[in-house]
PDB file of N, CA and C in Angstrom:
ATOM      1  N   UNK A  24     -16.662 106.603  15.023  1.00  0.00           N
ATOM      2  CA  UNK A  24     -16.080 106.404  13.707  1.00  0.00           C
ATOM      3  C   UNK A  24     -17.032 105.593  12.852  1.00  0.00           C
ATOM      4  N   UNK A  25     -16.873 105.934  11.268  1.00  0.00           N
ATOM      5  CA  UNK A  25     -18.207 104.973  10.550  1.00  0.00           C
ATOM      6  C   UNK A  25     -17.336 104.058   9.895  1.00  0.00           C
ATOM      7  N   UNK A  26     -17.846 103.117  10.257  1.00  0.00           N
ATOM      8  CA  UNK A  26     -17.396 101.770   9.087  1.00  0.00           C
ATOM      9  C   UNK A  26     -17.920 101.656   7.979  1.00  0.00           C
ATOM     10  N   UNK A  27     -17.699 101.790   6.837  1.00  0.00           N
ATOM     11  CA  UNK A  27     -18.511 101.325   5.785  1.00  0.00           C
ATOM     12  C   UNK A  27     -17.904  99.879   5.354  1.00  0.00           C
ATOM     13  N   UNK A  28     -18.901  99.476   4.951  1.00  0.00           N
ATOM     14  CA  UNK A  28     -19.441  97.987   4.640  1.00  0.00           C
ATOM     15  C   UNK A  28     -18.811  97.828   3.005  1.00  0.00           C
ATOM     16  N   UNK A  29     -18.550  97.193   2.406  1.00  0.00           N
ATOM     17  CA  UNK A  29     -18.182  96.914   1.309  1.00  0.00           C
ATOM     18  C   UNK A  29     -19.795  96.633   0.027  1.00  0.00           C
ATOM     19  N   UNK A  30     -20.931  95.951   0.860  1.00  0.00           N
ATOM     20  CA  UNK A  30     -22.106  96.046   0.102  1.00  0.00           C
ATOM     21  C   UNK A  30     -23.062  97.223   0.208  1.00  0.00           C
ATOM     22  N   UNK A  31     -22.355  98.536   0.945  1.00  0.00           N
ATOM     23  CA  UNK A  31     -23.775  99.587   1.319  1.00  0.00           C
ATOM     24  C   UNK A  31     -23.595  99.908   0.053  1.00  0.00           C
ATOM     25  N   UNK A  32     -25.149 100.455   0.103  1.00  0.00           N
ATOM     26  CA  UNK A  32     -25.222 100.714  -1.630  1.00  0.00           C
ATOM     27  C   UNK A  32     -25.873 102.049  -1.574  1.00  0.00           C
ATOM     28  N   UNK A  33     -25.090 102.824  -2.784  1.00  0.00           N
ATOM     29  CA  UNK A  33     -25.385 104.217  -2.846  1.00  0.00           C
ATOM     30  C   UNK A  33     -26.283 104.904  -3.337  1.00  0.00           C
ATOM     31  N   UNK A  34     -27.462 105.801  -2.999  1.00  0.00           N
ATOM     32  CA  UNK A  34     -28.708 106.271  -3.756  1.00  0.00           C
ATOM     33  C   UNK A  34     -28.223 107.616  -3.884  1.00  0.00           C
ATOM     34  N   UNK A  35     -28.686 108.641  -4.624  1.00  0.00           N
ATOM     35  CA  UNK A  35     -28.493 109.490  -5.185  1.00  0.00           C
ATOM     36  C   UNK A  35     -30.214 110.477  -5.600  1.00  0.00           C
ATOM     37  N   UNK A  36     -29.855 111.734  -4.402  1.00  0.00           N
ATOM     38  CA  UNK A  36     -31.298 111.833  -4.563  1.00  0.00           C
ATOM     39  C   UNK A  36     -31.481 112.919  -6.176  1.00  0.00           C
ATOM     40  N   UNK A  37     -32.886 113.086  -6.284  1.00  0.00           N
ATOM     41  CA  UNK A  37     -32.871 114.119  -7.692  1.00  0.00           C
ATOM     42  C   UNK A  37     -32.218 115.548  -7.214  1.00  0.00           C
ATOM     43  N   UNK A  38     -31.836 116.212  -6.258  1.00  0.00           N
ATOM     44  CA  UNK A  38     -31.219 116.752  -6.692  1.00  0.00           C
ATOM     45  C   UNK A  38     -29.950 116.407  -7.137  1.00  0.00           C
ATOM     46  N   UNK A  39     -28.944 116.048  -6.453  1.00  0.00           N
ATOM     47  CA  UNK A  39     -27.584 115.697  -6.947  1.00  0.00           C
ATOM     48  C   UNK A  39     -27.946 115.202  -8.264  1.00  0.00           C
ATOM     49  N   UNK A  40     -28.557 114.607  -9.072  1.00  0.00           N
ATOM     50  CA  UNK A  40     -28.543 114.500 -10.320  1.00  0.00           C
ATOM     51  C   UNK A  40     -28.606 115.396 -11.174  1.00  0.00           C
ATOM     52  N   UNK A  41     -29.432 116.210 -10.882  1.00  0.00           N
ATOM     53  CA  UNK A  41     -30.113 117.685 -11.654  1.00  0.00           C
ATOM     54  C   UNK A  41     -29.032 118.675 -11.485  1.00  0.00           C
ATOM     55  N   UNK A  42     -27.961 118.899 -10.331  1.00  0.00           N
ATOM     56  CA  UNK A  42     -26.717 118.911 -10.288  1.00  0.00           C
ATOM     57  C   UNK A  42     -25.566 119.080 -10.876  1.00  0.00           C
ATOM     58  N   UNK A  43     -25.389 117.449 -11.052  1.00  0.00           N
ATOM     59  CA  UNK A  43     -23.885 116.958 -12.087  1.00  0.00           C
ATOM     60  C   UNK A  43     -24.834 117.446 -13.590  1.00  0.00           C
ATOM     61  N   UNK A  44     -25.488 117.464 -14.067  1.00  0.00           N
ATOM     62  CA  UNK A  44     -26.260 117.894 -14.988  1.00  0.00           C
ATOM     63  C   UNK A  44     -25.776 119.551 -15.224  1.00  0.00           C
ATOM     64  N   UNK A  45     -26.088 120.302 -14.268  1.00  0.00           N
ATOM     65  CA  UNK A  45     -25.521 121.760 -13.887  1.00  0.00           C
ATOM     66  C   UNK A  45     -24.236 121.855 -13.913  1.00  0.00           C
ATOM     67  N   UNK A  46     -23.274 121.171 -13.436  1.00  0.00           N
ATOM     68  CA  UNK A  46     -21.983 121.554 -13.729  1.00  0.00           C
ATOM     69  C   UNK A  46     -21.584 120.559 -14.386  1.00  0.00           C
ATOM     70  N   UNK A  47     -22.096 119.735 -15.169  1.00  0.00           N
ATOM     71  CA  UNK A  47     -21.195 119.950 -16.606  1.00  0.00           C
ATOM     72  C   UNK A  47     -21.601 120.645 -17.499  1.00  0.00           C
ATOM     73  N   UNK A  48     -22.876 120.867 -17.708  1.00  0.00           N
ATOM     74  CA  UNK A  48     -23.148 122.176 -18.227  1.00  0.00           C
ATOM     75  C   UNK A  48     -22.619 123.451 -18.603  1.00  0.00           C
ATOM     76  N   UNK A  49     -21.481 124.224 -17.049  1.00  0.00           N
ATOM     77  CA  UNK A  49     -20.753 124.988 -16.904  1.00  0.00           C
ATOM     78  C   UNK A  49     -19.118 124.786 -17.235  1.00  0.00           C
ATOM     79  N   UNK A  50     -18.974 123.056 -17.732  1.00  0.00           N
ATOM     80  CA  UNK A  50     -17.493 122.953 -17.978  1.00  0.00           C
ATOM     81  C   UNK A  50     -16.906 122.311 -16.828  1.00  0.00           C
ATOM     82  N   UNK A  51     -17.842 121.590 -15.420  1.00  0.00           N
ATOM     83  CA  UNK A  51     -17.075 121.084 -14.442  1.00  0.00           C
ATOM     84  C   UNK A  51     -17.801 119.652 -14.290  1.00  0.00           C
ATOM     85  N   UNK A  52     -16.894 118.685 -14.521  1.00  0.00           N
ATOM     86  CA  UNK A  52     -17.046 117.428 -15.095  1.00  0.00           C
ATOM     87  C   UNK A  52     -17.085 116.999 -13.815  1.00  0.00           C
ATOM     88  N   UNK A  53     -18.209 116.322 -12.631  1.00  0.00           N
ATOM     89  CA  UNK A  53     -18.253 114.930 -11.452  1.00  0.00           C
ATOM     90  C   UNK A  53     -18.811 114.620 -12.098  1.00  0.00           C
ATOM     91  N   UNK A  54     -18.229 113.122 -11.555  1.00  0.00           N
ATOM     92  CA  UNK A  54     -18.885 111.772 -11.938  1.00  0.00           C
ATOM     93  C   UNK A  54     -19.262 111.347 -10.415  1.00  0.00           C
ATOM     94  N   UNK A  55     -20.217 110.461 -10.751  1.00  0.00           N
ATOM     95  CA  UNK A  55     -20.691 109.573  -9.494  1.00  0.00           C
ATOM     96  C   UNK A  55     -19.645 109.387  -9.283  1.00  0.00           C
ATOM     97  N   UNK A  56     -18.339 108.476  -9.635  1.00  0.00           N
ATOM     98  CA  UNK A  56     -17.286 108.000  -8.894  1.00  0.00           C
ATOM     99  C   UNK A  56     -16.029 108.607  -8.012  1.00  0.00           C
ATOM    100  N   UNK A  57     -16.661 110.329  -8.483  1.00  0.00           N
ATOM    101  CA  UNK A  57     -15.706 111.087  -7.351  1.00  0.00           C
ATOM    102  C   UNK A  57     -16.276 111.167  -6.407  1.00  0.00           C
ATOM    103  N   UNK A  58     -18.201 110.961  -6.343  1.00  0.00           N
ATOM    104  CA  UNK A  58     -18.689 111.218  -4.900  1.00  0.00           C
ATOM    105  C   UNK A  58     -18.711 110.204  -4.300  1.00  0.00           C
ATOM    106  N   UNK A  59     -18.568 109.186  -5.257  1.00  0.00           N
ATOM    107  CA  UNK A  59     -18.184 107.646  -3.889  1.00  0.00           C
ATOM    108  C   UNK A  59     -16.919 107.115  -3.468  1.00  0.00           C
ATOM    109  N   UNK A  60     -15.916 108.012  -4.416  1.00  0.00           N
ATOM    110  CA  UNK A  60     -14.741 107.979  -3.936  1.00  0.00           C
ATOM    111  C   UNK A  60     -14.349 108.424  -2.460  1.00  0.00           C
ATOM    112  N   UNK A  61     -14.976 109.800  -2.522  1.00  0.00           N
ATOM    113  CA  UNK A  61     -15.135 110.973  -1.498  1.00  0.00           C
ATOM    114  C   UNK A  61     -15.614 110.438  -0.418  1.00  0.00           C
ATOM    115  N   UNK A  62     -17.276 109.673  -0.290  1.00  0.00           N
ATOM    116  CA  UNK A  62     -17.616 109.270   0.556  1.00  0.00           C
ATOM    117  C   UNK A  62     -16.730 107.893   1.478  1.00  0.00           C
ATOM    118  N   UNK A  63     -16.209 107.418   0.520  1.00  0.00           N
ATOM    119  CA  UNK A  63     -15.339 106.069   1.393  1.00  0.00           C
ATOM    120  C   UNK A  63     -14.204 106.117   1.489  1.00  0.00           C
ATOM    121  N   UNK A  64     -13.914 107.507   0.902  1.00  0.00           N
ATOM    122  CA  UNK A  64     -12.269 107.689   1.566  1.00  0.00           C
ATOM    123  C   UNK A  64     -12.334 109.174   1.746  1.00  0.00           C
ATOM    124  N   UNK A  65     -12.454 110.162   2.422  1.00  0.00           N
ATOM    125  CA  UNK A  65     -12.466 111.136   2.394  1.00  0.00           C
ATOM    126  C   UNK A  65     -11.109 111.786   2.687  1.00  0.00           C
ATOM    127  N   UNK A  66     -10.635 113.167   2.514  1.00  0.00           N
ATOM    128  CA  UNK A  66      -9.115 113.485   2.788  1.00  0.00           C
ATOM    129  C   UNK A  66      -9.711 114.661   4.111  1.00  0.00           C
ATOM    130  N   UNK A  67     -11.189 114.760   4.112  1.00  0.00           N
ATOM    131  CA  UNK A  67     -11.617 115.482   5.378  1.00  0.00           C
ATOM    132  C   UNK A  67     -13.338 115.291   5.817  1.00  0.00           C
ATOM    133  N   UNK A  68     -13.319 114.709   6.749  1.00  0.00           N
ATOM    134  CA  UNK A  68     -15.069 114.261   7.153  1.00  0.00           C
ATOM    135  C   UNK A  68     -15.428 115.305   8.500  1.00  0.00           C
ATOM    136  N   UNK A  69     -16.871 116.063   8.045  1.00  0.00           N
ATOM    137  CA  UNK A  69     -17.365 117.174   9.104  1.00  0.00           C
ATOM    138  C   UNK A  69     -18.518 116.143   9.745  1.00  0.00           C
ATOM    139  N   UNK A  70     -18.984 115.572  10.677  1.00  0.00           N
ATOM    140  CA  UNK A  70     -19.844 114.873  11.308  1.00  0.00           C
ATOM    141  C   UNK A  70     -20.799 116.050  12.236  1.00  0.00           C
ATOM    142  N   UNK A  71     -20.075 117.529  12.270  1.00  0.00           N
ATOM    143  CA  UNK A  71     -20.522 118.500  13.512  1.00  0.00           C
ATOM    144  C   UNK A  71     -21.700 119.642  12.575  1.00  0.00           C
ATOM    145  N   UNK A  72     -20.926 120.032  11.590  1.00  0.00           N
ATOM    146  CA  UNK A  72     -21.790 121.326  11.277  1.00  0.00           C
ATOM    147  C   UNK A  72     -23.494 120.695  10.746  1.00  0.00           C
ATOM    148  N   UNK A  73     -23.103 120.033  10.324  1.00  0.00           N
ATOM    149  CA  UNK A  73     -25.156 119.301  10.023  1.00  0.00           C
ATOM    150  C   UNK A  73     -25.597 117.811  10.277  1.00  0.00           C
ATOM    151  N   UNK A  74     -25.397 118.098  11.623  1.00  0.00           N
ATOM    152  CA  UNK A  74     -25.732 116.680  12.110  1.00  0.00           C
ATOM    153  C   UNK A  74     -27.361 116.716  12.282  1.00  0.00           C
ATOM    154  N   UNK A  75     -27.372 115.380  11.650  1.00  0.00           N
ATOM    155  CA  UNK A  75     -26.908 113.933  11.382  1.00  0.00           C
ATOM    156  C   UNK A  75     -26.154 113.888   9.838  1.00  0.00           C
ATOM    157  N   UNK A  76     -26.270 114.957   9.198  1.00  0.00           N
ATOM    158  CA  UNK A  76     -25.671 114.437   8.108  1.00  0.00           C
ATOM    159  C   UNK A  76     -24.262 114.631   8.039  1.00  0.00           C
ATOM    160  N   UNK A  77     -23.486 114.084   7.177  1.00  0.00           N
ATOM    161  CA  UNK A  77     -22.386 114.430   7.170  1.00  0.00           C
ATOM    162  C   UNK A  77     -21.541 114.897   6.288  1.00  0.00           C
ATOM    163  N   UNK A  78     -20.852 115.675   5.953  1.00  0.00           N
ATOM    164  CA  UNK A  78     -19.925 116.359   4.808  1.00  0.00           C
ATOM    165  C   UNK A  78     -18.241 115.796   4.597  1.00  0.00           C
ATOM    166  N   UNK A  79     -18.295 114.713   3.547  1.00  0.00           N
ATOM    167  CA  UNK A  79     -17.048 114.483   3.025  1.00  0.00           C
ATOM    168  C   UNK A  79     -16.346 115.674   2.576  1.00  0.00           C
ATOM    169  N   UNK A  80     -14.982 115.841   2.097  1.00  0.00           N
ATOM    170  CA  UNK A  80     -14.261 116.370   1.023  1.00  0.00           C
ATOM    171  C   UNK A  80     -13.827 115.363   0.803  1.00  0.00           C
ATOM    172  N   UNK A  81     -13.103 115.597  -0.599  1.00  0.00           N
ATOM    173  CA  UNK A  81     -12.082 114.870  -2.177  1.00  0.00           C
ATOM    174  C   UNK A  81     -11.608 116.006  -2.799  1.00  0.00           C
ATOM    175  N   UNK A  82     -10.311 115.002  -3.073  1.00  0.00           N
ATOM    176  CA  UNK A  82      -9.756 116.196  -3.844  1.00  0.00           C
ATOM    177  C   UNK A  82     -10.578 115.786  -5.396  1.00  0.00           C
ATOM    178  N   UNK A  83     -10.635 117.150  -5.972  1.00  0.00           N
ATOM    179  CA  UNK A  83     -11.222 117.181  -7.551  1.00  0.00           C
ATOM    180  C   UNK A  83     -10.224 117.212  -8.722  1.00  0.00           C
ATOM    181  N   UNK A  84      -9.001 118.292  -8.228  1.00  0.00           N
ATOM    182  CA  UNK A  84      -8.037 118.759  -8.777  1.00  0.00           C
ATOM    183  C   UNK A  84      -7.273 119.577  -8.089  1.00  0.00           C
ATOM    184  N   UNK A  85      -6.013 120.213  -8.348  1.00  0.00           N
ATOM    185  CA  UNK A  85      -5.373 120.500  -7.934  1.00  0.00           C
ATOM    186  C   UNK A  85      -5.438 121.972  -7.107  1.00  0.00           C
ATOM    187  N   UNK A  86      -6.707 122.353  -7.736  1.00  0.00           N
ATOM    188  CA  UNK A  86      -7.048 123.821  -7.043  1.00  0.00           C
ATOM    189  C   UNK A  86      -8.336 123.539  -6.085  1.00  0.00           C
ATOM    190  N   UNK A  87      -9.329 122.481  -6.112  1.00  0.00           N
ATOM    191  CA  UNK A  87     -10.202 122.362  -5.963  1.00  0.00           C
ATOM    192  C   UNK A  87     -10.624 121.043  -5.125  1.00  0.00           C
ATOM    193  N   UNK A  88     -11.678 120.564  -4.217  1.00  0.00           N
ATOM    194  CA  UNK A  88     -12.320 119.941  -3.687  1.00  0.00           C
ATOM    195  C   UNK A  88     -13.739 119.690  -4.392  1.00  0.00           C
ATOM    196  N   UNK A  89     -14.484 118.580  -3.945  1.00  0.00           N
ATOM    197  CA  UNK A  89     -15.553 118.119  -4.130  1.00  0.00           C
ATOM    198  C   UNK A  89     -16.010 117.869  -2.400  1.00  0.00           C
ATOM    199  N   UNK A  90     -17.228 118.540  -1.659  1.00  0.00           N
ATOM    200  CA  UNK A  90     -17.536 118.575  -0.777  1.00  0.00           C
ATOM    201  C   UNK A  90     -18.815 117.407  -0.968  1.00  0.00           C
ATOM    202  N   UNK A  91     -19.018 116.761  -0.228  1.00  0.00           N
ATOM    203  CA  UNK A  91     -20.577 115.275  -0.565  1.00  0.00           C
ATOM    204  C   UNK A  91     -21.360 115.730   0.840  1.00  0.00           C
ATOM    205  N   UNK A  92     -22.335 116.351   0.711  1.00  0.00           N
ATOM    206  CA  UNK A  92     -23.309 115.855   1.882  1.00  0.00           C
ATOM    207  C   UNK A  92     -24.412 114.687   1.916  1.00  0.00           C
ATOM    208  N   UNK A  93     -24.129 113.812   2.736  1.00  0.00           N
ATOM    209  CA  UNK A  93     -24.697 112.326   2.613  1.00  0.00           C
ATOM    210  C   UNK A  93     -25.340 111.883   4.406  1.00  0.00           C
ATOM    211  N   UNK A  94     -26.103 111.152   4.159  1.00  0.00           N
ATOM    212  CA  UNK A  94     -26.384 110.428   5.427  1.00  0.00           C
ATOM    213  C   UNK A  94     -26.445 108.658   4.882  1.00  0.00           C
ATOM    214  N   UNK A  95     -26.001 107.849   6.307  1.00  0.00           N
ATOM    215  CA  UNK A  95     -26.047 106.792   6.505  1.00  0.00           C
ATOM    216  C   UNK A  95     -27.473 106.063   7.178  1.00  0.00           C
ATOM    217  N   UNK A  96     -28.341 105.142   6.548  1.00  0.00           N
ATOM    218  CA  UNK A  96     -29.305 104.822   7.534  1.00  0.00           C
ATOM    219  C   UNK A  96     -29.618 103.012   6.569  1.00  0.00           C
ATOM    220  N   UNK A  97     -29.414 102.779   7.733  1.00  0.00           N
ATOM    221  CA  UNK A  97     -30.263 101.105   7.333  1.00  0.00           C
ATOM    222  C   UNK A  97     -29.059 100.651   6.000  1.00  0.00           C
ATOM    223  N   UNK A  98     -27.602 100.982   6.544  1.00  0.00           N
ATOM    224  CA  UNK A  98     -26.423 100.289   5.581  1.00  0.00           C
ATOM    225  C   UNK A  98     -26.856 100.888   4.164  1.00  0.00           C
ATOM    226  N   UNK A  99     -27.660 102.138   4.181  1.00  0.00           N
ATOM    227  CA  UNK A  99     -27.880 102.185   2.721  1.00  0.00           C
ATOM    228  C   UNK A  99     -27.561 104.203   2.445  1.00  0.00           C
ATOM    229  N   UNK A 100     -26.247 104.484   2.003  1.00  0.00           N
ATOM    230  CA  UNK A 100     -25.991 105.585   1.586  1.00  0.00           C
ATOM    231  C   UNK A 100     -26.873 106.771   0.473  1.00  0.00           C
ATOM    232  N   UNK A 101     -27.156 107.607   1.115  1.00  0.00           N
ATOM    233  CA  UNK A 101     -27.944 108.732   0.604  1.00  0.00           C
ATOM    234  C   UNK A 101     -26.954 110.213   0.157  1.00  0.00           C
ATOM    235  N   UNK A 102     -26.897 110.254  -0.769  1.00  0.00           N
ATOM    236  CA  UNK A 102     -26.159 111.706  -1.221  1.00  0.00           C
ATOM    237  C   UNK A 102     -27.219 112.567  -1.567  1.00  0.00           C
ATOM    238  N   UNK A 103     -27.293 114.051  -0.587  1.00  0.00           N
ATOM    239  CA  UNK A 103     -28.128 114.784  -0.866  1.00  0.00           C
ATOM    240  C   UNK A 103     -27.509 115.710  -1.783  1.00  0.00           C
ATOM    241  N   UNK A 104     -26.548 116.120  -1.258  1.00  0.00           N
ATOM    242  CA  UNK A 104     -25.891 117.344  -2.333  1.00  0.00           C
ATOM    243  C   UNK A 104     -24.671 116.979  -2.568  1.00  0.00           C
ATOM    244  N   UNK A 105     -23.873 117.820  -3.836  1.00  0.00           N
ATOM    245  CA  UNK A 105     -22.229 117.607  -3.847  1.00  0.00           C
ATOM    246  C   UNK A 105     -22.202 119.041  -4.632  1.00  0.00           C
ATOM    247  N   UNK A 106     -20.770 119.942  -4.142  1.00  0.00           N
ATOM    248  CA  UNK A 106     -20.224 120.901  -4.834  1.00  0.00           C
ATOM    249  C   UNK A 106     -19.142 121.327  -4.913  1.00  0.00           C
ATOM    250  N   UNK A 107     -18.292 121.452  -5.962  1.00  0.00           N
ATOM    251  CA  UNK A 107     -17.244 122.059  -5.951  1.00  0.00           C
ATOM    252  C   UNK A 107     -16.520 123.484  -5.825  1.00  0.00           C
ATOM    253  N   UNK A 108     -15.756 123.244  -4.400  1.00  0.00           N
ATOM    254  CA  UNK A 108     -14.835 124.776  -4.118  1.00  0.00           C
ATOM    255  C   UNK A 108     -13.499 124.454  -3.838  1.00  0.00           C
ATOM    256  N   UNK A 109     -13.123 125.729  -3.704  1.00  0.00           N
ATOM    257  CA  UNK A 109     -11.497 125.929  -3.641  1.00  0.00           C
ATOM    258  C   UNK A 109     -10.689 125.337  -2.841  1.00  0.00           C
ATOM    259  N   UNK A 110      -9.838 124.706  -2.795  1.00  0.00           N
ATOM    260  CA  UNK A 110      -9.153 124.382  -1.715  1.00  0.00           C
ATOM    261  C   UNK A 110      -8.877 125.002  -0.480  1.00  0.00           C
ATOM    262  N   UNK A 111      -8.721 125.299   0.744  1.00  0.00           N
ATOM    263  CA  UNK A 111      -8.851 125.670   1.365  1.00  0.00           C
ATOM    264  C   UNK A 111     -10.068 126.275   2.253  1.00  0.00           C
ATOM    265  N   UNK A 112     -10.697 127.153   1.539  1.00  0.00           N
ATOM    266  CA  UNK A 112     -12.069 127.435   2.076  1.00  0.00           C
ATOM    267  C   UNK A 112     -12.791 126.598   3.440  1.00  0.00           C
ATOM    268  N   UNK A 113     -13.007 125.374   3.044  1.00  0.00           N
ATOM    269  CA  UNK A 113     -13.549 124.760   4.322  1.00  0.00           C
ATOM    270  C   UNK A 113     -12.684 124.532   5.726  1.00  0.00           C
ATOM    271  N   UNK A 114     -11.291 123.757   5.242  1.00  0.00           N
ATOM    272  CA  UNK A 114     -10.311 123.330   6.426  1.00  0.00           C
ATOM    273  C   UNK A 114      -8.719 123.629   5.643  1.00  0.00           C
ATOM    274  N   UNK A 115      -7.916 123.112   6.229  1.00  0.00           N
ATOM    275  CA  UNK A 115      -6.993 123.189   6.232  1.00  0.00           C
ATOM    276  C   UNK A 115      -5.977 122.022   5.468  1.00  0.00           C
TER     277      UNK A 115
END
């Protein structure tokens, strides 16, 4: 199980920026604070399909999820990617 720390601090690589850039572009509004929402509380965490990294979900809205792929190293959080899909699609 991961503990997060109350001081890990979150980096954000260029893609995920170039990203949220892309979908709001298209009319779909993340903010950093849904992917750090996501990451420290997740409503579903995959630790198996790309290990070492790991894949949060959040809910986005009512039809939809925000999926975060992130790794943990040296107390200091890395978000490589984030995207939004349908509910269901991944789990249950």
């Amino acid at each position: 199980m991961l503990v997060w720390k109350m001081n890990m601090k979150v980096v954000y690589t260029k893609h995920v920026e170039k990203k949220l850039k892309s979908f709001k572009a298209l009319g779909v509004i993340i903010r950093k604070s849904n992917i750090e929402k996501t990451v420290r509380n997740p409503i579903h965490i995959d630790k198996v399909s790309d290990y070492p990294k790991i894949i949060a979900s959040g809910e986005l809205d009512k039809n939809h999820i925000i999926r975060v792929v992130y790794k943990v190293e040296n107390d200091i959080i890395t978000v490589i990617t984030c995207y939004p899909t349908q509910k269901g699609r991944y789990f249950i």
